Short mmCIF file of C-alpha atoms in Angstrom, two decimals:
data_model
loop_
_atom_site.label_atom_id
_atom_site.label_comp_id
_atom_site.label_asym_id
_atom_site.label_seq_id
_atom_site.Cartn_x
_atom_site.Cartn_y
_atom_site.Cartn_z
CA MET A 13 -33.52 98.30 94.59
CA ALA A 14 -31.94 101.50 93.30
CA LYS A 15 -28.75 101.16 91.31
CA ALA A 16 -25.66 102.46 93.10
CA ALA A 17 -24.25 105.66 91.70
CA PRO A 18 -20.88 105.24 89.96
CA LYS A 19 -17.89 106.21 92.07
CA SER A 20 -15.71 109.14 91.14
CA PRO A 21 -12.04 108.40 90.34
CA ASP A 22 -11.00 109.89 93.70
CA GLU A 23 -13.28 107.48 95.58
CA MET A 24 -12.20 104.35 93.70
CA SER A 25 -9.77 101.94 95.33
CA PHE A 26 -6.95 100.16 93.51
CA LEU A 27 -9.15 97.09 93.04
CA ASP A 28 -11.96 99.29 91.68
CA HIS A 29 -9.55 100.69 89.08
CA LEU A 30 -8.47 97.16 88.15
CA GLU A 31 -12.10 96.14 87.75
CA GLU A 32 -12.76 99.18 85.57
CA LEU A 33 -9.68 98.40 83.47
CA ARG A 34 -10.81 94.78 83.11
CA TRP A 35 -14.14 95.80 81.58
CA HIS A 36 -12.46 98.22 79.18
CA LEU A 37 -10.13 95.42 78.07
CA ILE A 38 -13.02 92.96 77.73
CA ARG A 39 -14.98 95.37 75.51
CA SER A 40 -11.86 96.05 73.41
CA VAL A 41 -11.15 92.35 72.93
CA LEU A 42 -14.82 91.70 72.12
CA ALA A 43 -14.76 94.40 69.43
CA VAL A 44 -11.58 92.92 67.92
CA VAL A 45 -13.11 89.43 67.91
CA ILE A 46 -16.36 90.60 66.27
CA ILE A 47 -14.49 92.44 63.52
CA GLY A 48 -12.17 89.44 63.23
CA ILE A 49 -15.16 87.17 62.60
CA VAL A 50 -16.28 89.48 59.77
CA ALA A 51 -12.72 89.40 58.37
CA PHE A 52 -12.73 85.58 58.66
CA LEU A 53 -15.79 85.46 56.40
CA MET A 54 -14.06 87.74 53.86
CA LYS A 55 -11.25 85.25 53.19
CA GLU A 56 -10.84 85.88 49.47
CA PHE A 57 -10.64 89.66 49.84
CA ILE A 58 -8.29 89.56 52.84
CA PHE A 59 -5.85 87.08 51.30
CA ASP A 60 -6.08 87.36 47.51
CA THR A 61 -6.57 91.13 47.30
CA ILE A 62 -4.83 92.54 50.39
CA LEU A 63 -2.18 90.12 51.66
CA PHE A 64 -1.08 88.75 48.28
CA GLY A 65 -1.39 92.15 46.59
CA PRO A 66 2.32 93.06 47.12
CA LYS A 67 3.26 89.70 45.54
CA LYS A 68 1.80 90.75 42.19
CA MET A 69 3.74 93.05 39.87
CA ASP A 70 0.61 95.07 39.03
CA PHE A 71 0.65 96.37 42.62
CA PRO A 72 0.40 100.22 42.58
CA THR A 73 3.79 100.67 44.28
CA TYR A 74 5.61 98.56 41.69
CA ARG A 75 3.91 100.38 38.81
CA LEU A 76 4.89 103.74 40.30
CA PHE A 77 8.54 102.80 40.83
CA CYS A 78 8.64 101.25 37.35
CA LYS A 79 7.41 104.51 35.80
CA VAL A 80 9.95 106.50 37.84
CA GLY A 81 12.73 104.18 36.70
CA ASN A 82 11.67 104.49 33.05
CA PHE A 83 11.50 108.28 33.37
CA LEU A 84 15.04 108.37 34.76
CA GLY A 85 16.28 105.85 32.21
CA ILE A 86 17.15 103.26 34.87
CA ASP A 87 16.59 99.51 34.53
CA SER A 88 14.27 98.61 37.37
CA ASP A 89 13.35 95.27 38.95
CA PHE A 90 9.91 96.76 39.55
CA CYS A 91 9.11 96.35 35.85
CA ALA A 92 9.36 92.54 35.92
CA ASP A 93 6.44 90.35 34.92
CA GLU A 94 6.32 88.47 38.22
CA LEU A 95 8.27 87.94 41.42
CA PRO A 96 10.41 84.78 41.34
CA PHE A 97 9.04 83.03 44.42
CA THR A 98 6.15 80.84 45.47
CA ILE A 99 4.27 80.56 48.75
CA GLN A 100 3.71 77.20 50.38
CA SER A 101 2.07 75.83 53.51
CA ARG A 102 4.05 72.94 54.98
CA LEU A 103 1.96 72.30 58.09
CA MET A 104 -1.29 70.36 58.22
CA GLY A 105 -3.14 73.21 59.91
CA GLY A 106 -0.97 75.97 58.46
CA GLN A 107 -3.58 77.58 56.24
CA PHE A 108 -6.33 77.40 58.83
CA SER A 109 -4.04 78.83 61.51
CA ALA A 110 -2.99 81.64 59.15
CA HIS A 111 -6.66 82.34 58.43
CA ILE A 112 -7.49 82.61 62.16
CA TRP A 113 -4.57 84.82 63.15
CA THR A 114 -4.86 87.05 60.10
CA SER A 115 -8.53 87.63 60.94
CA ILE A 116 -7.61 88.58 64.52
CA TRP A 117 -4.95 91.05 63.36
CA ALA A 118 -7.39 92.49 60.82
CA GLY A 119 -9.85 92.92 63.69
CA PHE A 120 -7.23 94.82 65.68
CA ILE A 121 -6.30 97.12 62.78
CA VAL A 122 -9.88 97.96 61.81
CA GLY A 123 -11.02 98.15 65.43
CA PHE A 124 -8.08 100.32 66.54
CA PRO A 125 -10.22 103.48 66.96
CA TYR A 126 -12.55 101.64 69.33
CA VAL A 127 -9.60 100.21 71.30
CA VAL A 128 -8.21 103.75 71.64
CA TYR A 129 -11.67 104.94 72.69
CA GLU A 130 -11.79 102.37 75.51
CA ILE A 131 -8.29 103.34 76.64
CA TRP A 132 -9.32 107.00 76.59
CA LYS A 133 -12.46 106.28 78.63
CA PHE A 134 -10.28 104.64 81.30
CA VAL A 135 -7.68 107.43 81.37
CA SER A 136 -9.82 110.54 80.90
CA PRO A 137 -11.52 110.58 84.36
CA ALA A 138 -8.09 111.18 85.92
CA LEU A 139 -7.59 114.34 83.82
CA HIS A 140 -8.74 117.84 84.67
CA SER A 141 -11.72 119.25 82.78
CA ASN A 142 -9.54 121.64 80.76
CA GLU A 143 -7.16 118.81 79.89
CA ARG A 144 -10.08 116.73 78.64
CA LYS A 145 -11.25 119.73 76.59
CA HIS A 146 -7.84 120.14 74.94
CA SER A 147 -7.67 116.39 74.26
CA LYS A 148 -11.04 115.94 72.53
CA GLY A 149 -9.32 115.12 69.26
CA PHE A 150 -7.17 112.41 70.83
CA ILE A 151 -9.11 109.44 69.42
CA PHE A 152 -9.31 110.96 65.93
CA THR A 153 -5.62 111.96 65.90
CA ALA A 154 -4.37 108.64 67.27
CA SER A 155 -6.51 106.70 64.78
CA LEU A 156 -5.47 108.92 61.86
CA LEU A 157 -1.77 108.52 62.65
CA PHE A 158 -2.17 104.75 63.05
CA PHE A 159 -3.97 104.31 59.73
CA MET A 160 -1.43 106.55 57.99
CA GLY A 161 1.31 104.28 59.36
CA VAL A 162 -0.60 101.17 58.27
CA LEU A 163 -0.96 102.52 54.73
CA PHE A 164 2.69 103.54 54.65
CA GLY A 165 3.74 100.07 55.81
CA TYR A 166 1.46 98.34 53.32
CA TYR A 167 2.20 100.44 50.24
CA ILE A 168 5.87 101.29 50.87
CA VAL A 169 7.68 99.10 53.41
CA ALA A 170 6.00 95.75 52.65
CA PRO A 171 6.33 95.82 48.83
CA LEU A 172 9.95 97.07 48.97
CA SER A 173 10.86 94.26 51.36
CA ILE A 174 8.92 91.59 49.47
CA ASN A 175 10.35 92.65 46.12
CA PHE A 176 13.92 92.56 47.40
CA LEU A 177 13.76 89.42 49.55
CA GLY A 178 11.59 87.59 47.02
CA SER A 179 14.09 88.30 44.24
CA TYR A 180 17.29 87.78 46.24
CA THR A 181 19.27 84.61 45.54
CA VAL A 182 22.68 83.35 46.63
CA SER A 183 22.79 80.84 43.79
CA GLN A 184 20.77 79.72 40.78
CA GLU A 185 20.64 76.32 42.47
CA VAL A 186 18.35 77.70 45.17
CA THR A 187 14.69 78.55 44.55
CA ASN A 188 12.63 80.79 46.81
CA GLU A 189 9.68 78.87 48.23
CA PHE A 190 8.46 80.79 51.25
CA ASP A 191 6.24 79.43 53.96
CA LEU A 192 2.81 81.02 54.24
CA ALA A 193 3.39 82.06 57.87
CA SER A 194 6.71 83.70 56.94
CA TYR A 195 5.17 85.74 54.13
CA ILE A 196 2.16 86.85 56.19
CA GLY A 197 4.47 87.65 59.11
CA SER A 198 6.56 89.97 56.93
CA VAL A 199 3.51 91.88 55.74
CA ARG A 200 2.03 92.00 59.26
CA ILE A 201 5.23 93.28 60.87
CA SER A 202 5.62 95.99 58.21
CA VAL A 203 2.04 97.19 58.66
CA ILE A 204 1.69 96.97 62.46
CA ALA A 205 5.19 98.32 63.18
CA CYS A 206 4.66 101.37 60.95
CA GLY A 207 1.21 101.95 62.44
CA LEU A 208 2.68 102.02 65.96
CA ILE A 209 5.73 104.08 64.94
CA PHE A 210 3.40 106.75 63.54
CA GLU A 211 1.94 107.08 67.06
CA LEU A 212 5.19 108.78 68.16
CA PRO A 213 3.66 112.29 68.55
CA ILE A 214 0.89 110.88 70.77
CA ILE A 215 3.42 109.01 72.92
CA VAL A 216 5.59 112.12 73.26
CA TYR A 217 2.49 114.14 74.21
CA PHE A 218 1.76 111.93 77.22
CA LEU A 219 5.42 111.54 78.19
CA THR A 220 5.69 115.34 78.21
CA LYS A 221 2.54 115.59 80.32
CA VAL A 222 4.06 113.39 83.02
CA GLY A 223 7.41 115.16 82.84
CA LEU A 224 9.51 112.35 81.35
CA VAL A 225 10.23 114.14 78.07
CA THR A 226 11.02 117.76 77.16
CA PRO A 227 11.84 119.44 73.83
CA GLU A 228 15.42 119.86 75.05
CA ILE A 229 15.78 116.11 75.61
CA LEU A 230 14.35 115.36 72.17
CA LYS A 231 16.71 117.87 70.53
CA LYS A 232 19.68 116.53 72.51
CA TYR A 233 19.12 112.98 71.28
CA ARG A 234 18.08 113.96 67.74
CA LYS A 235 21.37 112.79 66.22
CA ILE A 236 21.16 109.48 68.03
CA SER A 237 17.54 109.13 66.90
CA LEU A 238 18.65 109.79 63.31
CA VAL A 239 21.12 106.91 63.52
CA VAL A 240 18.46 104.63 65.06
CA VAL A 241 15.97 105.54 62.32
CA LEU A 242 18.52 104.83 59.57
CA ILE A 243 19.38 101.47 61.15
CA LEU A 244 15.68 100.65 61.44
CA SER A 245 15.17 101.65 57.80
CA ALA A 246 18.09 99.45 56.74
CA VAL A 247 16.60 96.48 58.61
CA ILE A 248 13.04 96.68 57.23
CA THR A 249 13.89 97.75 53.65
CA PRO A 250 16.15 96.55 50.84
CA PRO A 251 19.80 97.64 51.22
CA ASP A 252 19.66 100.54 48.78
CA VAL A 253 19.84 104.20 49.68
CA THR A 254 16.60 105.21 47.93
CA SER A 255 14.43 102.73 49.84
CA GLN A 256 16.01 103.66 53.16
CA ILE A 257 15.41 107.36 52.55
CA VAL A 258 11.78 106.71 51.55
CA VAL A 259 11.20 104.94 54.89
CA ALA A 260 13.38 107.22 57.05
CA LEU A 261 11.94 110.58 55.96
CA PRO A 262 8.40 110.13 57.40
CA ILE A 263 9.82 108.85 60.70
CA LEU A 264 12.19 111.83 60.96
CA MET A 265 9.27 114.17 60.18
CA LEU A 266 7.27 112.53 62.97
CA TYR A 267 10.20 113.05 65.35
CA GLN A 268 10.33 116.75 64.48
CA ILE A 269 6.55 117.02 64.91
CA SER A 270 6.95 115.36 68.31
CA ILE A 271 9.35 118.14 69.35
CA TYR A 272 6.72 120.76 68.47
CA VAL A 273 4.06 118.76 70.31
CA SER A 274 6.26 118.68 73.40
CA LYS A 275 6.77 122.46 73.17
CA ILE A 276 3.02 123.08 72.92
CA VAL A 277 2.34 120.89 75.97
CA LEU A 278 4.91 122.76 78.05
CA LYS A 279 3.59 126.16 76.92
CA ARG A 280 0.06 125.20 77.97
CA GLN A 281 1.35 123.90 81.26
CA ALA A 282 3.27 127.14 81.85
CA LYS A 283 0.12 129.22 81.14
CA LYS A 284 -1.87 127.06 83.52
CA ASP A 285 0.74 127.44 86.27
CA ALA A 286 0.84 131.21 85.72
CA LYS A 287 -2.96 131.44 86.09
CA LEU A 288 -2.85 129.38 89.29
CA ALA A 289 -0.06 131.55 90.68
CA ALA A 290 -2.03 134.72 89.83
CA ALA A 291 -5.15 133.34 91.49
CA ARG A 292 -3.23 132.42 94.64
CA SER A 293 -1.63 135.87 94.83
CA LYS A 294 -5.08 137.49 94.60
CA ASN A 295 -6.43 135.27 97.35
CA ASN A 296 -3.46 136.12 99.56
#
């Protein structure tokens, strides 16, 4: 029996779209799980080298800030021999649970390009041919921005937060003994949150396409966005001006880039509308 030809997006019902979405999600989850299994087998590298890297004072970020402090003649906590805290696991299955969930999140981070690819395969049939042509670099751009955010979170946000919170004490009577899940959660939030925040230009691109965002709106709320970014920077970094500026600057740059992206989308849309209007006038 001959295989039925695939339906075009215009011929698909709502249930057909749901079925299509289900298979894209299944393939995405399967890719994350497979990569997660590989990460599970690389336990020593994932935990000792990557996750516990910001706990060690020979971490590249600490060495850099130490050199900057020495150059400026400032006493820096980044030049210490070790961070004054230990990591414990107080639950019977705490370490195994941390191993499982860390592997899954590692699978998501490494497999992000494929997840974006599956999302793009689901969305792209609804676009016009010229829109698909202009969006060929979507997967590469989205993945690049995400990995840039992940690296920024890992090398800047996570070590600044760990260094401050790990060294902070209210009294010499209290020792910092952090739970394994709490430590991993701090690193994970820093990395994933920054990765998603760096997707701002992509989000603005699609919001502009559907008419929910314009450059004027972005400019109008730029001051409010600045306040939000500074508050966000104050929450995820130590309470010193330098750290907040280091985190805030890339986000503000992404916001400005998003304004330019929105302008480009509207210019292309205006050219397209002008061509359609010219074609209609000729036909009339």
